[in-house]
Coordinates of C-alpha atoms and ligand atoms in Angstrom, one line a residue:
X73 CA -7.7 -10.3 0.7
X74 CA -6.2 -13.1 -1.4
X75 CA -3.7 -15.6 -0.5
X76 CA -1.4 -15.8 -3.4
X77 CA 1.8 -15.9 -1.4
X78 CA 3.1 -19.0 -3.1
X79 CA 2.6 -17.6 -6.7
X80 CA 4.0 -14.2 -5.8
X81 CA 7.0 -15.4 -3.8
X82 CA 8.2 -17.6 -6.6
X83 CA 8.5 -14.6 -8.9
X84 CA 11.7 -12.9 -9.8
X85 CA 11.4 -9.9 -12.1
X86 CA 14.6 -8.4 -13.5
X87 CA 16.0 -6.3 -16.2
X88 CA 19.2 -7.0 -18.1
X89 CA 21.4 -4.0 -18.5
X90 CA 24.4 -3.9 -20.8
X91 CA 26.2 -2.0 -23.5
X92 CA 25.2 -3.2 -27.0
X93 CA 27.2 -6.3 -28.0
X94 CA 28.2 -7.3 -24.5
X95 CA 26.0 -10.4 -24.9
X96 CA 22.7 -9.6 -23.4
X97 CA 20.7 -11.4 -26.1
X98 CA 23.0 -14.5 -26.0
X99 CA 22.7 -14.7 -22.2
X100 CA 18.9 -14.3 -22.3
X101 CA 18.7 -17.1 -24.9
X102 CA 20.7 -19.4 -22.6
X103 CA 18.5 -18.5 -19.7
X104 CA 15.5 -19.5 -21.8
X105 CA 17.2 -22.7 -22.7
X106 CA 17.4 -23.7 -19.0
X107 CA 13.8 -22.7 -18.5
X108 CA 12.8 -25.0 -21.3
X109 CA 11.3 -22.1 -23.2
X110 CA 13.5 -23.0 -26.2
X111 CA 13.5 -26.6 -27.2
X112 CA 16.8 -28.1 -26.4
X113 CA 16.8 -30.6 -29.3
X114 CA 16.4 -27.7 -31.7
X115 CA 18.5 -25.4 -29.6
X116 CA 20.7 -24.1 -32.4
X117 CA 17.8 -23.6 -34.6
X118 CA 15.9 -22.3 -31.6
X119 CA 18.5 -19.7 -31.1
X120 CA 18.3 -18.5 -34.6
X121 CA 14.6 -18.5 -34.7
X122 CA 14.3 -16.6 -31.4
X123 CA 16.7 -14.0 -32.6
X124 CA 15.0 -13.8 -36.0
X125 CA 11.7 -13.2 -34.3
X126 CA 13.0 -10.4 -32.2
X127 CA 14.7 -8.6 -35.0
X128 CA 11.7 -9.0 -37.3
X129 CA 9.6 -7.4 -34.7
X130 CA 12.0 -4.5 -34.4
X131 CA 12.2 -4.1 -38.2
X132 CA 8.4 -3.8 -38.3
X133 CA 8.4 -1.3 -35.5
X134 CA 11.1 0.7 -37.2
X135 CA 9.3 0.8 -40.4
X136 CA 6.3 2.2 -38.6
X137 CA 8.6 4.8 -37.1
X138 CA 7.9 3.9 -33.5
X139 CA 10.2 2.9 -30.7
X140 CA 11.1 -0.6 -30.2
X141 CA 9.1 -2.5 -27.6
X142 CA 10.8 -3.6 -24.4
X143 CA 9.5 -7.1 -24.4
X144 CA 9.0 -9.3 -21.5
X145 CA 9.9 -12.9 -21.4
X146 CA 8.5 -15.2 -18.7
X147 CA 9.7 -18.7 -18.0
X148 CA 9.9 -21.2 -15.1
X149 CA 13.1 -22.7 -13.7
X150 CA 13.7 -24.7 -10.6
X151 CA 10.4 -23.6 -9.0
X152 CA 10.8 -19.9 -9.8
X153 CA 8.7 -17.9 -12.2
X154 CA 11.1 -15.5 -13.9
X155 CA 10.2 -12.3 -15.8
X156 CA 13.0 -10.8 -17.8
X157 CA 12.5 -7.3 -19.0
X158 CA 14.4 -6.3 -22.1
X159 CA 16.1 -3.0 -22.2
X160 CA 16.6 -2.0 -25.9
X161 CA 20.1 -1.0 -26.9
X162 CA 21.9 0.8 -29.7
X163 CA 20.0 3.7 -31.3
X164 CA 16.7 2.3 -29.9
X165 CA 17.8 3.5 -26.6
X166 CA 15.1 5.8 -25.2
X167 CA 13.5 6.9 -22.1
X168 CA 11.5 3.7 -22.2
X169 CA 14.7 1.8 -21.6
X170 CA 15.1 3.7 -18.3
X171 CA 11.4 3.3 -17.4
X172 CA 11.7 -0.4 -17.8
X173 CA 14.1 -0.4 -14.9
X174 CA 11.3 1.1 -12.7
X175 CA 9.3 -2.1 -13.2
X176 CA 12.2 -4.5 -12.3
X177 CA 13.1 -5.7 -8.8
X178 CA 16.7 -6.4 -9.7
X179 CA 19.1 -6.0 -12.6
X180 CA 21.6 -8.3 -14.3
X181 CA 24.6 -6.3 -15.6
X182 CA 26.4 -8.0 -18.5
X183 CA 29.9 -6.7 -19.1
X184 CA 32.2 -7.7 -22.0
X185 CA 35.4 -8.9 -20.3
X186 CA 37.6 -7.2 -22.9
X187 CA 35.8 -3.9 -22.8
X188 CA 34.9 -3.3 -19.1
X189 CA 32.3 -0.7 -18.1
X190 CA 30.9 1.0 -21.2
X191 CA 28.7 4.1 -21.8
X192 CA 25.3 2.5 -21.9
X193 CA 25.9 0.3 -18.9
X194 CA 27.0 3.4 -17.0
X195 CA 23.7 5.2 -17.8
X196 CA 21.5 2.3 -17.0
X197 CA 23.4 1.6 -13.8
X198 CA 22.7 5.1 -12.6
X199 CA 19.0 4.5 -12.6
X200 CA 19.4 1.2 -10.8
X201 CA 21.6 3.0 -8.3
X202 CA 18.9 5.6 -7.8
X203 CA 16.4 2.9 -7.0
X204 CA 18.8 0.9 -4.8
X205 CA 17.8 -2.5 -6.4
X206 CA 20.2 -5.4 -6.3
X207 CA 22.6 -5.7 -9.2
X208 CA 24.2 -9.0 -10.3
X209 CA 27.2 -8.8 -12.6
X210 CA 28.0 -11.3 -15.3
X211 CA 31.4 -10.8 -16.9
X212 CA 31.0 -12.3 -20.3
X213 CA 33.1 -13.5 -23.2
X214 CA 35.8 -15.1 -21.1
X215 CA 36.5 -17.4 -24.1
X216 CA 38.1 -14.3 -25.7
X217 CA 41.1 -12.4 -24.4
X218 CA 39.9 -10.5 -21.4
X219 CA 41.2 -7.6 -19.3
X220 CA 42.9 -8.3 -16.0
X221 CA 40.3 -9.6 -13.6
X222 CA 41.4 -7.3 -10.7
X223 CA 41.3 -4.3 -13.0
X224 CA 37.8 -5.2 -14.2
X225 CA 36.6 -5.3 -10.7
X226 CA 38.4 -2.1 -9.8
X227 CA 36.8 -0.4 -12.8
X228 CA 33.3 -1.5 -11.7
X229 CA 33.9 -0.2 -8.2
X230 CA 35.4 3.1 -9.3
X231 CA 33.3 3.9 -12.2
X232 CA 30.0 2.7 -10.8
X233 CA 30.5 3.2 -7.2
X234 CA 29.4 -0.2 -6.1
X235 CA 31.5 -2.7 -4.1
X236 CA 32.1 -6.1 -5.8
X237 CA 32.2 -9.6 -4.4
X238 CA 33.3 -12.2 -6.9
X239 CA 31.3 -15.4 -6.4
X240 CA 33.6 -17.2 -8.8
X241 CA 37.0 -16.3 -10.4
X242 CA 38.2 -17.0 -13.9
X243 CA 41.2 -19.1 -14.7
X244 CA 42.8 -17.5 -17.7
X245 CA 40.9 -16.1 -20.7
X246 CA 40.7 -16.6 -24.4
X247 CA 42.5 -19.6 -25.6
X248 CA 43.9 -20.1 -22.1
X249 CA 40.5 -20.0 -20.5
X250 CA 40.3 -23.1 -18.2
X251 CA 37.2 -22.5 -16.2
X252 CA 36.1 -20.8 -13.0
X253 CA 37.0 -21.2 -9.4
X254 CA 34.0 -21.3 -7.1
X255 CA 34.9 -19.6 -3.9
X256 CA 32.1 -21.1 -1.8
X257 CA 32.8 -24.7 -2.6
X258 CA 36.6 -24.1 -3.0
X259 CA 36.5 -26.0 -6.3
X260 CA 37.1 -25.4 -10.0
X261 CA 34.5 -25.9 -12.7
X262 CA 36.5 -26.7 -15.8
X263 CA 35.7 -25.2 -19.2
X264 CA 35.1 -26.9 -22.5
X265 CA 33.5 -25.3 -25.4
X266 CA 32.6 -28.3 -27.3
X267 CA 28.9 -28.1 -26.9
X268 CA 28.1 -24.6 -28.0
X269 CA 24.5 -23.7 -27.6
X270 CA 23.5 -26.7 -25.6
X271 CA 22.8 -27.2 -22.0
X272 CA 25.6 -29.6 -21.4
X273 CA 28.5 -27.1 -21.9
X274 CA 29.5 -27.3 -18.2
X275 CA 31.8 -30.1 -17.2
X276 CA 34.0 -31.3 -14.4
X277 CA 34.1 -30.0 -10.9
X278 CA 37.5 -30.5 -9.2
X279 CA 38.2 -29.6 -5.6
X280 CA 41.1 -27.3 -4.9
X281 CA 42.3 -29.9 -2.4
X282 CA 42.8 -32.3 -5.3
X283 CA 45.9 -30.4 -6.4
X284 CA 47.4 -33.0 -8.6
X285 CA 44.3 -33.6 -10.7
X286 CA 43.6 -29.9 -11.0
X287 CA 47.1 -29.2 -12.1
X288 CA 46.8 -31.8 -14.7
X289 CA 43.7 -30.3 -16.1
X290 CA 44.4 -26.6 -16.0
X291 CA 48.2 -26.7 -16.2
X292 CA 50.9 -25.8 -13.7
X293 CA 51.1 -22.2 -14.6
X294 CA 47.4 -21.5 -14.4
X295 CA 47.3 -23.4 -11.1
X296 CA 50.1 -21.3 -9.6
X297 CA 48.4 -18.0 -10.9
X298 CA 45.1 -19.2 -9.5
X299 CA 46.6 -19.9 -6.0
X300 CA 48.2 -16.4 -6.0
X301 CA 45.0 -14.7 -7.1
X302 CA 42.9 -16.5 -4.6
X303 CA 45.2 -15.4 -1.8
X304 CA 45.0 -11.8 -3.1
X305 CA 41.3 -12.0 -3.5
X306 CA 40.6 -13.3 -0.1
X307 CA 42.6 -10.4 1.3
X308 CA 41.2 -7.7 -0.9
X309 CA 37.5 -8.3 -1.8
X310 CA 34.4 -7.3 0.2
X311 CA 32.8 -10.0 2.4
X312 CA 29.7 -11.4 0.9
X313 CA 26.7 -9.8 2.6
X314 CA 23.2 -10.5 1.3
X315 CA 21.7 -7.4 2.9
X316 CA 24.2 -5.2 1.1
X317 CA 23.4 -7.0 -2.1
X318 CA 19.7 -6.4 -1.7
X319 CA 20.3 -2.8 -0.9
X320 CA 22.2 -2.4 -4.2
X321 CA 25.5 -1.6 -2.4
X322 CA 27.4 -4.8 -3.3
X323 CA 27.3 -6.6 -6.6
X324 CA 28.0 -10.4 -6.7
X325 CA 30.2 -11.0 -9.7
X326 CA 30.2 -14.1 -11.9
X327 CA 32.4 -14.9 -14.9
X328 CA 31.5 -17.0 -17.9
X329 CA 30.9 -17.2 -21.6
X330 CA 27.3 -16.9 -22.7
X331 CA 28.1 -18.0 -26.3
X332 CA 29.6 -21.3 -25.2
X333 CA 27.1 -21.6 -22.3
X334 CA 29.8 -21.7 -19.7
X335 CA 29.0 -20.3 -16.2
X336 CA 25.4 -19.4 -17.2
X337 CA 23.6 -22.0 -15.1
X338 CA 25.8 -21.3 -12.0
X339 CA 25.0 -17.7 -12.5
X340 CA 21.2 -18.3 -12.8
X341 CA 21.1 -20.6 -9.8
X342 CA 23.0 -18.2 -7.5
X343 CA 21.2 -15.1 -8.8
X344 CA 17.8 -16.6 -8.3
X345 CA 18.7 -17.4 -4.7
X346 CA 20.0 -14.0 -4.0
X347 CA 17.4 -11.9 -5.9
X348 CA 14.4 -10.6 -4.1
X349 CA 10.8 -11.6 -4.4
X350 CA 8.6 -8.8 -5.8
X351 CA 9.5 -5.7 -3.9
X352 CA 7.0 -3.7 -2.0
X353 CA 6.2 -0.3 -3.5
X354 CA 5.3 3.0 -1.8
X355 CA 1.8 4.4 -2.0
X356 CA 1.0 7.6 -0.3
X357 CA 3.9 7.2 2.1
X358 CA 3.0 3.6 3.0
X359 CA 4.9 0.6 2.0
X360 CA 2.4 -1.9 0.4
X361 CA 3.3 -5.5 0.8
X362 CA 2.8 -7.4 -2.5
X363 CA 1.3 -10.5 -0.8
X364 CA -0.9 -8.8 1.8
X365 CA -2.7 -6.5 -0.5
X366 CA -5.2 -6.9 -3.3
X367 CA -4.4 -6.2 -6.9
X368 CA -2.6 -3.0 -7.7
X369 CA -0.3 -1.9 -10.5
X370 CA 1.3 1.1 -12.1
X371 CA 1.8 2.1 -15.7
X372 CA 5.5 2.3 -16.6
X373 CA 5.3 2.5 -20.4
X374 CA 2.9 3.4 -23.1
X375 CA 3.4 2.1 -26.6
X376 CA 1.4 3.6 -29.4
X377 CA 0.7 2.0 -32.7
X378 CA 1.3 -1.6 -31.7
X379 CA -1.2 -2.5 -34.3
X380 CA -1.2 -0.3 -37.4
X381 CA -4.7 -1.3 -38.4
X382 CA -6.2 0.0 -35.2
X383 CA -3.8 2.8 -34.3
X384 CA -4.0 1.4 -30.8
X385 CA -2.1 2.2 -27.6
X386 CA -0.9 -0.4 -25.1
X387 CA -0.2 0.6 -21.5
X388 CA 2.3 -1.6 -19.8
X389 CA 1.7 -2.2 -16.1
X390 CA 3.8 -3.7 -13.5
X391 CA 1.7 -5.6 -11.0
X392 CA 2.8 -4.5 -7.5
X393 CA 0.4 -6.5 -5.3
X394 CA -2.1 -9.3 -5.3
X395 CA -3.6 -11.1 -8.2
X396 CA -4.9 -9.7 -11.4
X397 CA -8.2 -11.2 -12.5
X398 CA -9.2 -10.1 -16.0
X399 CA -12.9 -10.4 -15.2
X400 CA -12.8 -8.1 -12.2
X401 CA -13.4 -4.4 -12.3
X402 CA -10.5 -2.2 -11.3
X403 CA -10.1 1.5 -10.6
X404 CA -7.9 3.8 -12.7
X405 CA -6.9 6.1 -9.8
X406 CA -5.8 9.2 -11.8
X407 CA -8.9 9.1 -14.1
X408 CA -11.2 8.3 -11.2
X409 CA -12.9 5.6 -13.3
X410 CA -13.9 2.0 -12.5
X411 CA -13.5 -0.3 -15.5
X412 CA -12.4 -3.7 -16.7
X413 CA -9.0 -3.7 -18.3
X414 CA -9.4 -4.4 -21.9
X415 CA -7.5 -7.3 -23.6
X416 CA -4.9 -7.8 -20.9
X417 CA -2.0 -9.6 -22.5
X418 CA 1.5 -10.7 -22.0
X419 CA 3.7 -9.3 -24.6
X420 CA 6.6 -11.4 -25.8
X421 CA 9.0 -10.5 -28.5
X422 CA 6.6 -11.1 -31.4
X423 CA 3.6 -12.7 -29.9
X424 CA 0.9 -11.7 -27.5
X425 CA -1.0 -14.0 -25.2
X426 CA -4.3 -13.0 -23.7
X427 CA -4.2 -13.4 -20.0
X428 CA -6.9 -14.2 -17.5
X429 CA -4.8 -13.8 -14.4
X430 CA -1.3 -12.6 -13.3
X431 CA 0.4 -11.9 -10.1
X432 CA 2.5 -9.3 -8.4
X433 CA 5.9 -9.2 -10.1
X434 CA 4.3 -9.8 -13.6
X435 CA 4.0 -7.3 -16.4
X436 CA 0.8 -7.0 -18.4
X437 CA 0.0 -4.9 -21.4
X438 CA -3.6 -3.6 -21.7
X439 CA -5.4 -1.8 -24.4
X440 CA -5.4 1.9 -23.7
X441 CA -8.1 4.1 -25.2
X442 CA -6.0 7.1 -24.5
X443 CA -6.7 7.4 -20.7
X444 CA -3.5 6.3 -19.1
X445 CA -0.4 8.3 -18.5
X446 CA 3.0 7.0 -17.3
X447 CA 3.1 6.5 -13.6
X448 CA -0.7 6.0 -13.2
X449 CA -2.0 3.6 -10.6
X450 CA -4.7 0.9 -11.1
X451 CA -6.1 -0.9 -8.1
X452 CA -9.3 -2.5 -6.8
X453 CA -12.3 -0.2 -6.8
X454 CA -12.5 0.2 -3.0
X455 CA -8.8 0.4 -2.4
X456 CA -7.0 3.7 -1.7
X457 CA -3.7 3.2 -3.5
X458 CA -1.6 5.7 -5.5
X459 CA 2.0 4.9 -6.3
X460 CA 4.7 7.5 -6.6
X461 CA 5.2 8.7 -10.1
X462 CA 8.1 7.6 -12.3
X463 CA 10.9 10.2 -12.5
X464 CA 11.5 12.0 -15.7
X465 CA 14.9 11.1 -17.1
X466 CA 17.4 13.6 -18.4
X467 CA 17.2 13.8 -22.2
X468 CA 20.6 14.2 -23.8
X469 CA 19.7 15.5 -27.2
X470 CA 17.7 18.7 -27.9
X471 CA 16.2 20.4 -30.9
X472 CA 14.0 23.3 -31.6
X473 CA 10.9 22.2 -33.5
X474 CA 8.7 24.2 -35.9
X475 CA 5.8 23.1 -38.1
X476 CA 6.4 23.9 -41.8
X477 CA 2.8 25.0 -42.4
X478 CA 1.9 27.6 -39.9
X479 CA -1.8 26.9 -40.5
X480 CA -1.5 23.6 -38.9
X481 CA -0.7 24.9 -35.5
X482 CA -3.5 23.2 -33.8
X483 CA -2.8 19.7 -35.1
X484 CA 0.9 20.3 -34.3
X485 CA 0.3 21.2 -30.7
X486 CA -2.2 18.3 -30.3
X487 CA 0.2 15.8 -31.8
X488 CA 3.3 16.9 -30.0
X489 CA 1.5 16.9 -26.7
X490 CA 0.0 13.5 -27.3
X491 CA 3.4 12.0 -28.2
X492 CA 4.9 13.7 -25.1
X493 CA 2.2 12.2 -22.9
X494 CA 3.2 8.8 -24.1
X495 CA 6.6 9.6 -22.9
X496 CA 8.5 9.2 -26.2
X497 CA 9.8 12.8 -26.0
X498 CA 9.9 15.7 -23.5
X499 CA 8.8 19.1 -24.5
X500 CA 10.0 22.4 -23.1
X501 CA 9.6 26.1 -23.9
X502 CA 11.9 29.0 -23.8
X503 CA 11.8 30.5 -20.4
X504 CA 10.4 33.8 -21.3
X505 CA 8.1 33.1 -24.2
X506 CA 5.0 31.2 -24.9
X507 CA 4.2 28.1 -26.7
X508 CA 5.4 29.3 -30.1
X509 CA 9.0 28.1 -29.5
X510 CA 9.1 24.4 -28.6
X511 CA 12.2 22.6 -27.6
X512 CA 12.1 18.8 -27.7
X513 CA 14.4 16.7 -25.6
X514 CA 15.0 13.0 -26.2
X515 CA 17.1 10.3 -24.5
X516 CA 18.0 8.6 -27.8
X517 CA 18.3 10.3 -31.2
X518 CA 16.0 7.9 -32.9
X519 CA 13.2 9.5 -31.1
X520 CA 13.6 12.6 -33.3
X521 CA 12.9 10.5 -36.3
X522 CA 10.0 8.9 -34.5
X523 CA 8.5 12.3 -33.7
X524 CA 8.9 13.6 -37.3
X525 CA 7.4 10.4 -38.7
X526 CA 4.5 10.2 -36.3
X527 CA 3.5 13.9 -36.7
X528 CA 3.5 13.4 -40.4
X529 CA 1.7 10.1 -40.6
X530 CA -0.7 10.5 -37.7
X531 CA -1.3 14.2 -37.6
X532 CA -0.5 15.3 -41.1
X533 CA 2.0 17.9 -39.8
X534 CA 5.4 18.4 -41.3
X535 CA 8.0 19.7 -39.0
X536 CA 11.6 21.0 -39.1
X537 CA 14.0 20.1 -36.4
X538 CA 16.9 22.4 -35.6
X539 CA 19.4 20.6 -33.4
X540 CA 20.7 22.4 -30.4
X541 CA 24.1 21.9 -28.9
X542 CA 23.0 21.1 -25.4
X543 CA 23.7 17.7 -23.8
X544 CA 22.8 18.1 -20.2
X545 CA 19.6 19.2 -18.6
X546 CA 19.1 19.8 -14.9
X547 CA 16.0 20.2 -12.8
X548 CA 16.2 22.8 -10.0
X549 CA 15.4 20.8 -6.9
X550 CA 15.0 23.8 -4.7
X551 CA 13.1 26.0 -7.2
X552 CA 11.2 27.7 -4.4
X553 CA 14.4 29.1 -2.9
X554 CA 16.0 30.1 -6.2
X555 CA 15.3 33.3 -8.1
X556 CA 15.9 32.3 -11.7
X557 CA 16.2 35.8 -12.9
X558 CA 19.2 36.3 -10.6
X559 CA 20.8 32.9 -11.4
X560 CA 24.4 33.4 -12.6
X561 CA 25.1 30.7 -15.2
X562 CA 27.8 30.3 -17.8
X563 CA 27.5 31.9 -21.2
X564 CA 26.4 28.6 -22.8
X565 CA 23.7 27.9 -20.3
X566 CA 20.0 28.2 -21.4
X567 CA 17.0 28.6 -19.1
X568 CA 13.9 26.7 -20.2
X569 CA 10.7 25.5 -18.6
X570 CA 8.6 22.4 -18.8
X571 CA 4.9 22.5 -19.6
X572 CA 4.1 22.9 -15.9
X573 CA 6.2 25.9 -15.7
X574 CA 9.1 24.3 -13.8
X575 CA 12.4 25.9 -14.5
X576 CA 15.2 23.9 -16.0
X577 CA 18.7 24.5 -17.2
X578 CA 20.4 23.3 -20.3
X579 CA 24.2 23.0 -20.5
X580 CA 26.6 22.1 -23.3
X581 CA 29.1 20.3 -21.0
X582 CA 29.4 19.1 -17.4
X583 CA 32.0 21.8 -16.7
X584 CA 29.4 24.4 -17.1
X585 CA 27.2 22.6 -14.6
X586 CA 30.0 22.7 -12.0
X587 CA 30.6 26.4 -12.7
X588 CA 27.0 27.3 -12.3
X589 CA 26.8 25.4 -9.0
X590 CA 29.9 27.2 -7.8
X591 CA 28.5 30.6 -8.7
X592 CA 25.2 30.0 -7.1
X593 CA 25.6 28.8 -3.5
X594 CA 22.7 26.7 -2.3
X595 CA 21.5 25.8 -5.8
X596 CA 20.5 22.1 -5.9
X597 CA 20.4 20.5 -9.4
X598 CA 19.1 17.1 -10.2
X599 CA 19.3 14.7 -13.2
X600 CA 15.9 13.3 -12.5
X601 CA 12.7 15.2 -12.6
X602 CA 9.4 14.3 -10.9
X603 CA 6.2 14.1 -12.9
Ligands
G4P229 P1 23.7 -7.7 -27.1 O1 22.4 -8.4 -27.0 O2 24.3 -7.4 -25.7 O3 23.8 -6.6 -28.1 O4 24.8 -8.8 -27.6 P2 24.6 -10.2 -28.3 O5 24.1 -11.3 -27.4 O6 23.8 -10.0 -29.6 O7 26.1 -10.6 -28.7 C1 26.9 -9.7 -29.5 C2 27.9 -10.6 -30.2 O8 28.8 -11.1 -29.2 C3 27.4 -11.7 -31.0 O9 28.2 -11.9 -32.0 C4 27.5 -12.9 -30.0 O10 27.5 -14.1 -30.6 C5 28.8 -12.5 -29.3 N1 28.9 -13.1 -28.0 C6 28.0 -13.1 -27.0 N2 28.4 -13.8 -25.9 C7 29.7 -14.2 -26.2 C8 30.7 -15.0 -25.5 O11 30.5 -15.4 -24.4 N3 31.8 -15.2 -26.2 C9 32.1 -14.8 -27.5 N4 33.2 -15.0 -28.0 N5 31.1 -14.1 -28.1 C10 30.0 -13.8 -27.5 P3 27.9 -11.5 -33.5 O12 28.9 -12.0 -34.4 O13 27.6 -10.0 -33.5 O14 26.5 -12.1 -33.7 P4 26.1 -13.6 -34.2 O15 26.4 -13.6 -35.6 O16 27.0 -14.5 -33.4 O17 24.7 -13.8 -33.8

């Protein structure tokens, strides 16, 4: 048993969730600035280069027709070792985005202050909620006209079902943005946007007790509004409770402007203090402590074709316990094989670094000769570890798929199964027929193009996709108790099955789901399936 407590306990592994354009990239860049990962002197250039690198990588990936990598950024700050997991947005949104959340111990939710809670945030939040991990909220773009602060908080509480606890409070917004009031120290951090992109954006701290000076700086009107709001806030908001935060029931809320680098360091400092060290994971019903146990990890993502020349696959693993030593042999539990992990690497946006060691909390990518599946466990040869699988997330787009040349049935089946095994798509069948009718479900529509492209380029099979109108899929939780033949659904409901024969239901809208539940007492439907 190793003693890696110090290395492990300084790790904080989190994902950033947001709707596209809320400012995730900008905030990440500012974090990196504090971590020294981007050179301060060249910060403006650094920002451009960093973004350039990321988008280049994405372009390449798109050209190849494969989904965009969720990259991992690691940096050190204030004695912490921080892993940020990227969750791709826009049309790159796929099941991988959800799976990345399975590898994180906490999440940072970035919200655009003028937009409030948006669709993609809502979806990602659901997965965080399912796991009960801590969620930290950064309300961004306060330098632009923002929605009413109380309304924003109310929206988070109502829409997402999590209590909010503002750690600081904005004073105005847009042109009238004057800074934030820090509740703990009862002081105001004043805003100036003169140093865009640099570390020194933050400025004066003035105590609330120093009313005259504060009024002079922020103006009498803002001062009076602030005093009123503080009074209201103290009466209305939830008490700060770290246990509740760690259970994902209460989200600490911060306000700022990533672009002008205001409020970012305050957020980072507080967040790091409140976020958990690598969380223990459950193996065979036991909770395995990350520090007390030898190396173990689980696969949360498989990426094919990272390197076109080699047609390789990379399995991404989250280390759950102990220290990973590249020279040691490990056991792939599901495959029953002892091996050395090949070319272990840390994958950043556009560069890969070969690793010799890593610790619980870290993410590594290893060369996969086609043996790993999502959810697989890797541990020391003598250990008896097997982590719970990763849930299957509900696809939202469906299509019937047929190969154009019927002679190519074999390649088609092989290809589509392989791609499903990597987790890029989910495949289903009509409930009453065999394999001839295949229905593909995806979380993001781009995956349809990926499927078409990959089947053509890798398996030489041309396919036709016929879109289906369904948007909702539900797993039947109590399938043993339900006679599917007798199930009374709505006219637009479709019964299908997965490759293991588990029954599933497709619906066009959520109203039909409600109707079906009403008509079949005792039926339990779920948005998440188990592998
Ligand atoms: P994302 O990763 O969540 O998709 O968002 P990203 O950081 O790329 O930000 C989206 C746009 O919002 C960018 O503008 C960015 O500069 C801007 N932005 C981010 N944070 C703030 C903020 O605090 N205040 C203001 N006013 N704008 C912010 P863009 O014009 O799309 O890109 P760019 O040309 O600036 O790179």
